[in-house]
Short mmCIF file of C-alpha atoms and ligand atoms in Angstrom, two decimals:
data_model
loop_
_atom_site.label_atom_id
_atom_site.label_comp_id
_atom_site.label_asym_id
_atom_site.label_seq_id
_atom_site.Cartn_x
_atom_site.Cartn_y
_atom_site.Cartn_z
CA MET E 643 4.37 16.68 40.92
CA ALA E 644 0.67 15.94 40.51
CA LEU E 645 -1.52 18.77 39.25
CA PRO E 646 -4.21 20.02 41.62
CA ALA E 647 -7.58 18.44 40.85
CA LEU E 648 -8.81 21.70 39.31
CA THR E 649 -7.20 24.26 37.03
CA PHE E 650 -9.02 27.60 36.93
CA ILE E 651 -8.57 29.60 33.73
CA ALA E 652 -9.27 33.26 34.38
CA THR E 653 -9.51 36.64 32.82
CA SER E 654 -9.75 39.87 34.77
CA ASP E 655 -12.72 41.85 33.59
CA LEU E 656 -13.35 45.57 33.25
CA VAL E 657 -14.04 45.88 36.98
CA GLY E 658 -10.93 43.95 37.99
CA HIS E 659 -12.64 40.74 39.05
CA ALA E 660 -11.05 37.44 38.06
CA ARG E 661 -13.67 35.34 36.30
CA GLY E 662 -13.38 32.12 34.35
CA ARG E 663 -13.89 28.37 34.33
CA SER E 664 -12.13 25.37 35.76
CA VAL E 665 -11.16 22.08 34.14
CA PRO E 666 -10.21 18.80 35.82
CA SER E 667 -6.54 17.81 35.79
CA SER E 668 -7.32 15.25 33.05
CA GLY E 669 -8.41 18.11 30.78
CA ALA E 670 -5.69 20.60 31.68
CA THR E 671 -3.35 19.81 28.78
CA GLN E 672 -6.12 20.15 26.24
CA ALA E 673 -7.31 23.39 27.86
CA LEU E 674 -3.80 24.82 27.61
CA ARG E 675 -3.85 24.21 23.88
CA ARG E 676 -7.43 25.02 23.03
CA GLY E 677 -8.70 27.12 25.90
CA VAL E 678 -12.21 26.91 27.37
CA GLY E 679 -15.44 28.48 26.21
CA TRP E 680 -16.35 32.05 27.16
CA VAL E 681 -19.06 34.56 26.40
CA PRO E 682 -18.49 38.10 25.02
CA ALA E 683 -21.31 39.63 27.11
CA ASN E 684 -19.43 38.60 30.28
CA LEU E 685 -17.31 41.69 29.66
CA ALA E 686 -20.40 43.78 30.39
CA ILE E 687 -20.79 42.46 33.96
CA ASN E 688 -20.49 45.31 36.43
CA THR E 689 -18.86 45.16 39.83
CA PHE E 690 -22.16 44.31 41.51
CA GLY E 691 -22.55 41.23 39.30
CA GLU E 692 -25.12 42.54 36.83
CA ILE E 693 -24.83 42.73 33.06
CA ALA E 694 -25.13 46.34 31.93
CA ASP E 695 -28.31 47.01 29.94
CA ASP E 696 -28.13 46.89 26.14
CA ASN E 697 -24.65 45.42 26.09
CA VAL E 698 -23.14 45.60 22.59
CA PHE E 699 -22.61 41.85 22.40
CA GLY E 700 -26.16 40.84 23.23
CA ALA E 701 -26.75 37.13 23.80
CA ALA E 702 -24.73 36.05 20.78
CA GLY E 703 -21.15 35.04 20.06
CA ASP E 704 -18.53 32.79 21.56
CA LEU E 705 -14.95 33.18 22.67
CA ARG E 706 -12.16 31.00 24.00
CA LEU E 707 -10.29 31.78 27.21
CA VAL E 708 -6.83 30.69 26.14
CA PRO E 709 -4.43 30.38 29.08
CA ASP E 710 -0.89 31.68 29.03
CA ALA E 711 1.14 28.85 30.57
CA THR E 712 3.76 31.29 31.90
CA THR E 713 1.22 32.83 34.29
CA GLY E 714 0.39 29.60 36.14
CA ILE E 715 0.55 29.50 39.92
CA ASP E 716 -0.63 26.98 42.50
CA ILE E 717 -2.83 28.22 45.33
CA PRO E 718 -2.16 25.93 48.29
CA ALA E 719 -4.78 23.91 50.16
CA GLY E 720 -6.04 24.91 53.59
CA HIS E 721 -9.12 25.34 55.74
CA GLY E 722 -11.18 22.87 53.76
CA ARG E 723 -10.16 24.28 50.39
CA PRO E 724 -8.15 21.95 48.13
CA ASP E 725 -5.21 23.35 46.20
CA LEU E 726 -5.92 24.96 42.84
CA ARG E 727 -3.92 25.72 39.72
CA LEU E 728 -4.67 29.25 38.46
CA LEU E 729 -3.83 30.45 34.97
CA LEU E 730 -4.49 33.82 33.35
CA ALA E 731 -5.91 33.80 29.87
CA ASP E 732 -6.44 35.92 26.79
CA GLN E 733 -9.94 36.11 25.43
CA ARG E 734 -9.66 34.98 21.82
CA LEU E 735 -11.99 34.36 18.90
CA PRO E 736 -12.79 30.69 18.26
CA ASP E 737 -10.15 30.56 15.49
CA GLY E 738 -7.50 31.65 18.02
CA SER E 739 -7.09 35.20 16.73
CA GLU E 740 -7.01 38.18 19.10
CA TRP E 741 -10.33 39.59 20.37
CA ASP E 742 -10.23 43.39 20.16
CA CYS E 743 -12.07 43.77 23.47
CA CYS E 744 -9.83 41.55 25.63
CA PRO E 745 -8.24 43.66 28.42
CA ARG E 746 -5.03 41.59 28.42
CA THR E 747 -4.76 41.96 24.65
CA PHE E 748 -5.26 45.72 25.12
CA ALA E 749 -2.20 45.78 27.41
CA ARG E 750 -0.10 43.55 25.19
CA ARG E 751 -0.84 45.64 22.10
CA ALA E 752 -0.06 48.86 23.97
CA LEU E 753 3.26 47.47 25.23
CA ARG E 754 4.17 46.00 21.85
CA GLY E 755 3.27 49.25 20.06
CA PHE E 756 5.34 51.23 22.54
CA THR E 757 8.42 49.09 21.99
CA GLU E 758 7.99 49.15 18.22
CA ALA E 759 7.70 52.94 18.19
CA THR E 760 10.45 53.76 20.69
CA GLY E 761 12.77 50.78 21.06
CA LEU E 762 12.02 50.92 24.79
CA GLU E 763 10.59 48.34 27.13
CA VAL E 764 8.23 49.28 29.96
CA VAL E 765 9.06 47.89 33.40
CA ALA E 766 6.37 48.22 36.06
CA SER E 767 5.28 47.34 39.54
CA PHE E 768 1.84 47.62 41.14
CA GLU E 769 1.92 48.56 44.82
CA HIS E 770 -1.26 47.50 46.66
CA GLU E 771 -2.81 48.77 49.87
CA PHE E 772 -5.69 46.89 51.46
CA ALA E 773 -7.47 46.52 54.79
CA ILE E 774 -7.76 43.43 56.97
CA LEU E 775 -11.10 44.29 58.51
CA ASP E 776 -10.79 41.96 61.49
CA ALA E 777 -7.16 42.77 62.35
CA PRO E 778 -6.74 43.97 65.95
CA ALA E 779 -6.41 47.73 66.42
CA ALA E 780 -2.78 48.91 66.45
CA GLY E 781 -0.97 52.09 65.44
CA PRO E 782 0.16 53.11 61.95
CA PHE E 783 3.33 51.39 60.71
CA SER E 784 3.65 49.62 64.07
CA LEU E 785 5.23 46.28 64.78
CA ARG E 786 2.06 45.48 66.72
CA ARG E 787 -0.03 46.04 63.60
CA LEU E 788 2.31 43.78 61.65
CA ARG E 789 2.16 41.07 64.30
CA GLY E 790 -1.62 41.45 64.59
CA ALA E 791 -1.97 40.13 61.05
CA GLU E 792 0.03 36.96 61.72
CA PRO E 793 0.26 34.26 60.59
CA PHE E 794 -1.46 35.71 57.50
CA GLY E 795 1.39 38.15 56.78
CA THR E 796 4.24 35.68 56.86
CA GLU E 797 2.26 33.16 54.85
CA LEU E 798 1.41 35.80 52.26
CA VAL E 799 5.05 36.73 51.76
CA GLU E 800 6.03 33.05 51.56
CA LEU E 801 3.24 32.38 49.08
CA LEU E 802 4.24 35.29 46.86
CA ASP E 803 7.82 34.11 47.01
CA SER E 804 7.02 30.50 46.15
CA THR E 805 4.70 31.49 43.29
CA GLY E 806 7.41 33.71 41.77
CA LEU E 807 5.60 37.02 42.33
CA GLN E 808 8.73 38.49 43.93
CA PRO E 809 7.50 40.24 47.09
CA GLU E 810 9.52 43.29 48.08
CA ASN E 811 7.89 44.83 51.20
CA TRP E 812 5.05 43.79 53.49
CA LEU E 813 4.11 46.56 55.83
CA PRO E 814 1.55 47.89 58.28
CA GLU E 815 0.21 51.08 56.63
CA TYR E 816 -1.21 54.30 58.04
CA SER E 817 -5.01 53.94 58.14
CA PRO E 818 -6.71 51.65 60.66
CA GLN E 819 -6.27 47.96 59.75
CA GLN E 820 -4.47 48.92 56.55
CA TYR E 821 -1.52 47.01 55.11
CA GLU E 822 0.56 47.24 51.97
CA ILE E 823 2.34 44.73 49.79
CA THR E 824 4.84 45.66 47.10
CA LEU E 825 6.40 43.48 44.42
CA GLU E 826 9.70 43.82 42.58
CA PRO E 827 9.52 45.58 39.19
CA ALA E 828 8.98 43.32 36.17
CA PRO E 829 8.36 43.65 32.42
CA GLY E 830 5.01 45.39 31.89
CA LEU E 831 2.69 42.49 31.08
CA ILE E 832 4.17 40.32 33.83
CA ALA E 833 3.71 43.16 36.33
CA ALA E 834 0.04 43.58 35.39
CA ASP E 835 -0.51 39.80 35.48
CA ARG E 836 1.00 39.78 38.96
CA ALA E 837 -1.41 42.49 40.10
CA VAL E 838 -4.32 40.31 39.00
CA LEU E 839 -2.86 37.25 40.73
CA LEU E 840 -1.89 39.09 43.90
CA ARG E 841 -5.44 40.23 44.64
CA GLU E 842 -6.73 36.68 44.22
CA LEU E 843 -3.95 35.20 46.37
CA VAL E 844 -4.62 37.71 49.15
CA HIS E 845 -8.34 36.97 49.14
CA ASP E 846 -7.83 33.22 49.05
CA LEU E 847 -5.29 33.25 51.84
CA ALA E 848 -7.52 35.54 53.92
CA ALA E 849 -10.44 33.13 53.50
CA ARG E 850 -8.20 30.27 54.62
CA HIS E 851 -7.44 32.29 57.78
CA GLU E 852 -11.05 33.36 58.26
CA ARG E 853 -10.00 36.97 57.77
CA THR E 854 -11.93 39.56 55.80
CA VAL E 855 -9.90 41.75 53.47
CA THR E 856 -10.90 44.51 51.11
CA PHE E 857 -8.93 46.33 48.44
CA ALA E 858 -11.71 48.95 48.24
CA PRO E 859 -10.48 52.50 47.61
CA ILE E 860 -11.99 53.79 50.83
CA ALA E 861 -13.77 52.21 53.80
CA ALA E 862 -15.89 55.22 54.80
CA PRO E 863 -16.11 58.89 53.84
CA GLY E 864 -13.14 60.79 55.27
CA ALA E 865 -11.19 57.61 56.05
CA GLY E 866 -7.72 57.00 54.63
CA GLY E 867 -7.81 55.41 51.20
CA SER E 868 -6.22 52.32 49.73
CA GLY E 869 -4.49 52.95 46.44
CA VAL E 870 -2.74 50.93 43.79
CA HIS E 871 0.30 52.94 42.84
CA VAL E 872 1.79 52.00 39.48
CA HIS E 873 5.55 52.43 39.19
CA LEU E 874 6.92 52.76 35.68
CA SER E 875 10.38 52.85 34.19
CA LEU E 876 11.66 52.61 30.64
CA HIS E 877 14.63 50.60 29.42
CA ASP E 878 16.32 50.10 26.07
CA ALA E 879 14.62 46.94 24.77
CA ARG E 880 17.89 45.63 23.31
CA THR E 881 20.53 46.54 25.89
CA GLY E 882 18.40 47.00 29.02
CA ALA E 883 19.97 50.43 29.60
CA PRO E 884 17.69 52.67 31.72
CA ALA E 885 16.10 55.53 29.77
CA LEU E 886 14.46 57.70 32.45
CA TYR E 887 17.63 58.94 34.14
CA ASP E 888 19.74 61.88 33.01
CA ALA E 889 22.05 63.33 35.63
CA ASP E 890 22.10 66.71 33.83
CA ALA E 891 18.33 67.10 33.44
CA PRO E 892 15.92 68.78 35.88
CA SER E 893 15.16 66.28 38.67
CA CYS E 894 17.38 63.81 36.71
CA LEU E 895 14.37 63.04 34.49
CA SER E 896 15.53 62.45 30.91
CA GLU E 897 13.83 64.12 27.98
CA ILE E 898 12.18 60.79 27.15
CA GLY E 899 10.91 60.60 30.73
CA ALA E 900 9.68 64.20 30.63
CA ARG E 901 7.70 63.72 27.42
CA PHE E 902 6.34 60.35 28.58
CA SER E 903 5.19 62.09 31.78
CA ALA E 904 3.64 64.91 29.77
CA GLY E 905 1.47 62.34 27.99
CA ILE E 906 0.20 61.03 31.30
CA ILE E 907 -0.51 64.48 32.73
CA ARG E 908 -2.16 65.67 29.50
CA HIS E 909 -4.56 62.70 29.52
CA ALA E 910 -5.11 62.72 33.29
CA GLY E 911 -8.90 62.95 33.07
CA ALA E 912 -9.27 59.96 30.74
CA LEU E 913 -6.70 57.97 32.70
CA THR E 914 -8.48 58.43 36.00
CA ALA E 915 -11.70 57.21 34.37
CA LEU E 916 -9.80 53.98 33.70
CA SER E 917 -7.77 53.74 36.91
CA ALA E 918 -10.15 54.95 39.63
CA CYS E 919 -13.45 53.80 38.36
CA SER E 920 -15.83 52.75 41.10
CA PRO E 921 -18.57 54.85 42.69
CA SER E 922 -16.36 55.31 45.80
CA SER E 923 -13.02 55.92 44.07
CA TYR E 924 -13.28 59.72 44.10
CA GLN E 925 -13.87 59.84 47.83
CA ARG E 926 -10.28 58.57 48.07
CA LEU E 927 -8.86 61.03 45.54
CA ALA E 928 -9.22 64.10 47.72
CA PRO E 929 -6.49 66.62 48.44
CA HIS E 930 -4.54 66.20 51.72
CA SER E 931 -4.95 62.44 51.73
CA TRP E 932 -1.66 61.48 50.10
CA SER E 933 -3.57 60.11 47.14
CA VAL E 934 -3.77 62.76 44.40
CA GLY E 935 -4.16 66.49 44.98
CA GLY E 936 -4.01 67.51 41.30
CA ALA E 937 -2.88 66.63 37.80
CA PHE E 938 0.78 67.50 38.20
CA LEU E 939 4.25 65.99 38.01
CA GLY E 940 5.98 66.30 41.37
CA GLU E 941 9.38 65.41 42.65
CA ARG E 942 8.95 63.14 45.66
CA ASN E 943 5.48 64.60 46.33
CA ARG E 944 2.81 62.15 47.48
CA GLU E 945 -0.02 64.44 46.36
CA ALA E 946 1.16 64.39 42.73
CA LEU E 947 -0.70 62.46 40.05
CA LEU E 948 2.72 61.40 38.83
CA ARG E 949 5.53 61.30 41.36
CA ILE E 950 9.23 61.18 40.52
CA CYS E 951 10.36 58.65 43.11
CA PRO E 952 13.55 59.06 45.13
CA THR E 953 16.76 57.21 44.37
CA SER E 954 19.42 56.14 46.83
CA THR E 955 23.12 55.41 46.46
CA LEU E 956 23.24 53.57 49.80
CA GLY E 957 24.96 50.19 49.65
CA GLY E 958 26.15 50.83 46.09
CA GLY E 959 22.60 51.51 44.79
CA ASP E 960 22.46 52.67 41.15
CA PRO E 961 20.13 55.68 40.73
CA THR E 962 20.07 55.28 36.95
CA ARG E 963 18.20 52.01 37.38
CA GLN E 964 16.10 53.10 40.34
CA LEU E 965 14.52 56.26 38.96
CA ASN E 966 10.86 55.58 38.27
CA LEU E 967 7.57 57.39 37.87
CA GLU E 968 4.70 56.55 40.18
CA PHE E 969 1.13 57.00 38.95
CA ARG E 970 -0.91 57.42 42.14
CA ALA E 971 -4.50 57.70 40.89
CA ALA E 972 -5.25 53.99 40.49
CA ASP E 973 -7.13 51.74 42.86
CA ALA E 974 -8.04 48.06 42.88
CA THR E 975 -11.45 48.62 41.30
CA ALA E 976 -9.60 49.04 37.99
CA ASN E 977 -8.27 46.33 35.71
CA PRO E 978 -4.44 46.25 35.85
CA TRP E 979 -4.12 45.45 32.13
CA ILE E 980 -6.33 48.39 31.17
CA VAL E 981 -4.51 50.73 33.57
CA LEU E 982 -1.07 49.77 32.34
CA GLY E 983 -2.08 49.76 28.67
CA ALA E 984 -3.65 53.21 29.00
CA LEU E 985 -0.66 54.68 30.85
CA VAL E 986 1.66 53.37 28.16
CA ARG E 987 -0.55 54.71 25.39
CA ALA E 988 -0.67 58.12 27.11
CA GLY E 989 3.11 58.13 27.57
CA LEU E 990 3.57 57.22 23.93
CA GLU E 991 1.35 60.14 22.87
CA GLY E 992 3.70 62.39 24.81
CA LEU E 993 6.71 61.03 22.93
CA ARG E 994 5.14 60.71 19.51
CA ARG E 995 3.27 64.01 19.47
CA GLY E 996 6.17 65.76 21.17
CA TYR E 997 4.15 67.15 24.10
CA GLU E 998 6.04 69.89 25.90
CA PRO E 999 7.54 68.59 29.15
CA GLU E 1000 5.41 69.44 32.19
CA HIS E 1001 6.66 71.70 34.92
CA ILE E 1002 8.23 69.56 37.63
CA TRP E 1003 6.96 70.75 40.97
CA PRO E 1004 9.87 70.61 43.38
CA GLU E 1005 9.71 68.82 46.68
CA GLU E 1006 9.45 72.08 48.57
CA ALA E 1007 6.49 73.48 46.54
CA THR E 1008 3.97 74.94 48.96
CA GLU E 1009 0.27 74.29 49.01
CA ALA E 1010 -0.35 77.89 47.92
CA GLU E 1011 1.94 77.41 44.92
CA LEU E 1012 0.21 74.18 43.98
CA ALA E 1013 -3.25 75.72 44.32
CA GLY E 1014 -3.37 76.52 40.59
CA VAL E 1015 -2.52 73.07 39.21
CA PRO E 1016 -5.25 71.45 37.10
CA ARG E 1017 -7.54 69.29 39.15
CA ILE E 1018 -8.43 65.71 38.39
CA PRO E 1019 -12.09 64.73 37.96
CA GLY E 1020 -14.16 64.90 41.13
CA SER E 1021 -16.41 61.91 40.46
CA VAL E 1022 -16.50 58.82 38.32
CA ASP E 1023 -19.16 60.42 36.11
CA GLU E 1024 -16.94 63.46 35.54
CA ALA E 1025 -14.03 61.16 34.75
CA LEU E 1026 -16.09 59.18 32.23
CA ALA E 1027 -17.08 62.44 30.55
CA ALA E 1028 -13.37 63.36 30.35
CA LEU E 1029 -12.66 60.00 28.73
CA THR E 1030 -15.36 60.40 26.09
CA GLU E 1031 -14.31 63.99 25.38
CA ASP E 1032 -10.64 63.05 24.96
CA GLU E 1033 -10.62 61.87 21.35
CA VAL E 1034 -7.02 60.74 21.54
CA ALA E 1035 -7.63 58.56 24.59
CA ALA E 1036 -10.94 57.24 23.26
CA GLY E 1037 -9.02 56.20 20.14
CA TRP E 1038 -6.88 53.76 22.14
CA PHE E 1039 -9.87 51.44 22.40
CA HIS E 1040 -11.87 49.36 19.99
CA PRO E 1041 -15.31 51.10 19.90
CA ASP E 1042 -17.03 48.03 21.39
CA LEU E 1043 -14.57 47.91 24.27
CA LEU E 1044 -14.98 51.61 25.02
CA ARG E 1045 -18.74 51.44 24.81
CA THR E 1046 -18.88 48.40 27.09
CA TYR E 1047 -16.61 50.10 29.60
CA LEU E 1048 -18.83 53.18 29.66
CA ASP E 1049 -21.99 51.08 29.89
CA VAL E 1050 -20.59 49.06 32.80
CA LYS E 1051 -19.48 52.13 34.68
CA ARG E 1052 -22.76 53.98 34.10
CA SER E 1053 -24.68 50.95 35.32
CA GLU E 1054 -22.66 51.09 38.54
CA SER E 1055 -23.48 54.77 39.01
CA GLU E 1056 -27.12 53.84 38.49
CA ALA E 1057 -26.88 51.01 41.05
CA VAL E 1058 -25.74 53.41 43.79
CA ARG E 1059 -28.08 56.27 42.95
CA GLY E 1060 -29.83 57.48 46.11
CA LEU E 1061 -27.37 55.81 48.50
CA THR E 1062 -25.49 57.84 51.08
CA PRO E 1063 -21.70 58.21 50.73
CA GLU E 1064 -21.31 55.73 53.63
CA GLU E 1065 -23.51 53.19 51.89
CA ILE E 1066 -21.61 53.63 48.63
CA CYS E 1067 -18.27 53.01 50.36
CA ARG E 1068 -19.62 49.90 52.04
CA LYS E 1069 -21.23 48.53 48.87
CA VAL E 1070 -17.95 48.85 46.98
CA ALA E 1071 -15.89 47.49 49.89
CA ASP E 1072 -18.08 44.37 49.95
CA VAL E 1073 -17.08 43.39 46.39
CA TYR E 1074 -13.33 44.12 46.54
N1 LIG C 38 -3.09 55.55 51.10
C1 LIG C 38 -2.63 56.49 50.11
C2 LIG C 38 -3.49 56.34 48.85
O1 LIG C 38 -4.65 56.27 48.94
C3 LIG C 38 -1.16 56.34 49.80
C4 LIG C 38 -0.23 56.51 50.97
C5 LIG C 38 1.21 56.24 50.53
O2 LIG C 38 1.86 57.16 50.04
O3 LIG C 38 1.64 55.10 50.63
O4 LIG C 38 -3.03 56.30 47.75
MG1 MG C 39 1.31 53.15 50.90
#
């Protein structure tokens, strides 16, 4: 089959935007081998499209965006847009070696290090909520809401299927005009790649249908939020045997699972700085909104930072393979590679440093009982302070990567200074 006229080679940057360059089909083979040129300072572009002041890379240096052929998908033609081949890339030094500040390399190193240290493989899935701003009004979870998004919805599921992203559920969600798409679990890096691709596919398809979508964490103060919940499970890297389930353990969470969870809870502040990182993200992360009510591990509790998800034996279902942990504090303003890499690094700290397992709050825990759980940061600035104060978490990053991340995020806080909460929500919604 003929290649589309253009192949776009993309990275996802620190604010979760896919950026890159395209080559004509005649140059695609060479680009696969040698990559295309790229600029280090591009990593310092904030979500509003501006390079943060005093970026560590300055105007110097060169990189190559080297595509990973296994990530390639074809975006179909429609509505005046030709088809396009899209490939995700690592940012490498000109000699082909790894660049310490590449977000995809950060994830790959974290996953590789985790497997080397534990013999376990991380399996993940990113569950996305988003709003179709021009969808007709219809009730939460309703068939009418689902039908109101047609033919976009059916085409999205078909597109995800045909591009190998393995759609699982497509559903009308709770908040006005909100929808959710979930994908089957996959090995960690593939799952994070799929999160990057999914957001681009949704936007492209929406444009072809003249629909406006946003993955923004929250449309307006007090509205329901849109999260990106990250589901994680651990499997023996050699045999594939599940490692989170233990029928005799509290909530069936194995000791490995309990210590892995303890790492995530212990580093909650730093993790939220990396997973919910826009000026409007913390308007979503309020108690009573089914996002995150505190830094706790909860059994089937949708206010938990980390939720032990339910299992079901219906139809011969195997709970040992189903049990997974859901990190609920992420949103689509974060980079999926950074989020996954950081979660895995935090989990590994729990295992390696032998953190005491966290209390598992049972399903029936009351609000009064949960009142004393540690809170998560209340603003992006507070979260960034937690990240810089957490020496262990700061140590997961090359100093230039951490500094650039902080510079980018601070420049975004600066860009919204003086705006009302409504204006901040809108400004963020416009770019996601
Ligand atoms: N919309 C909620 C959030 O902001 C999640 C609701 C759900 O449990 O699906 O994360
Ligand atoms: Mg949902």
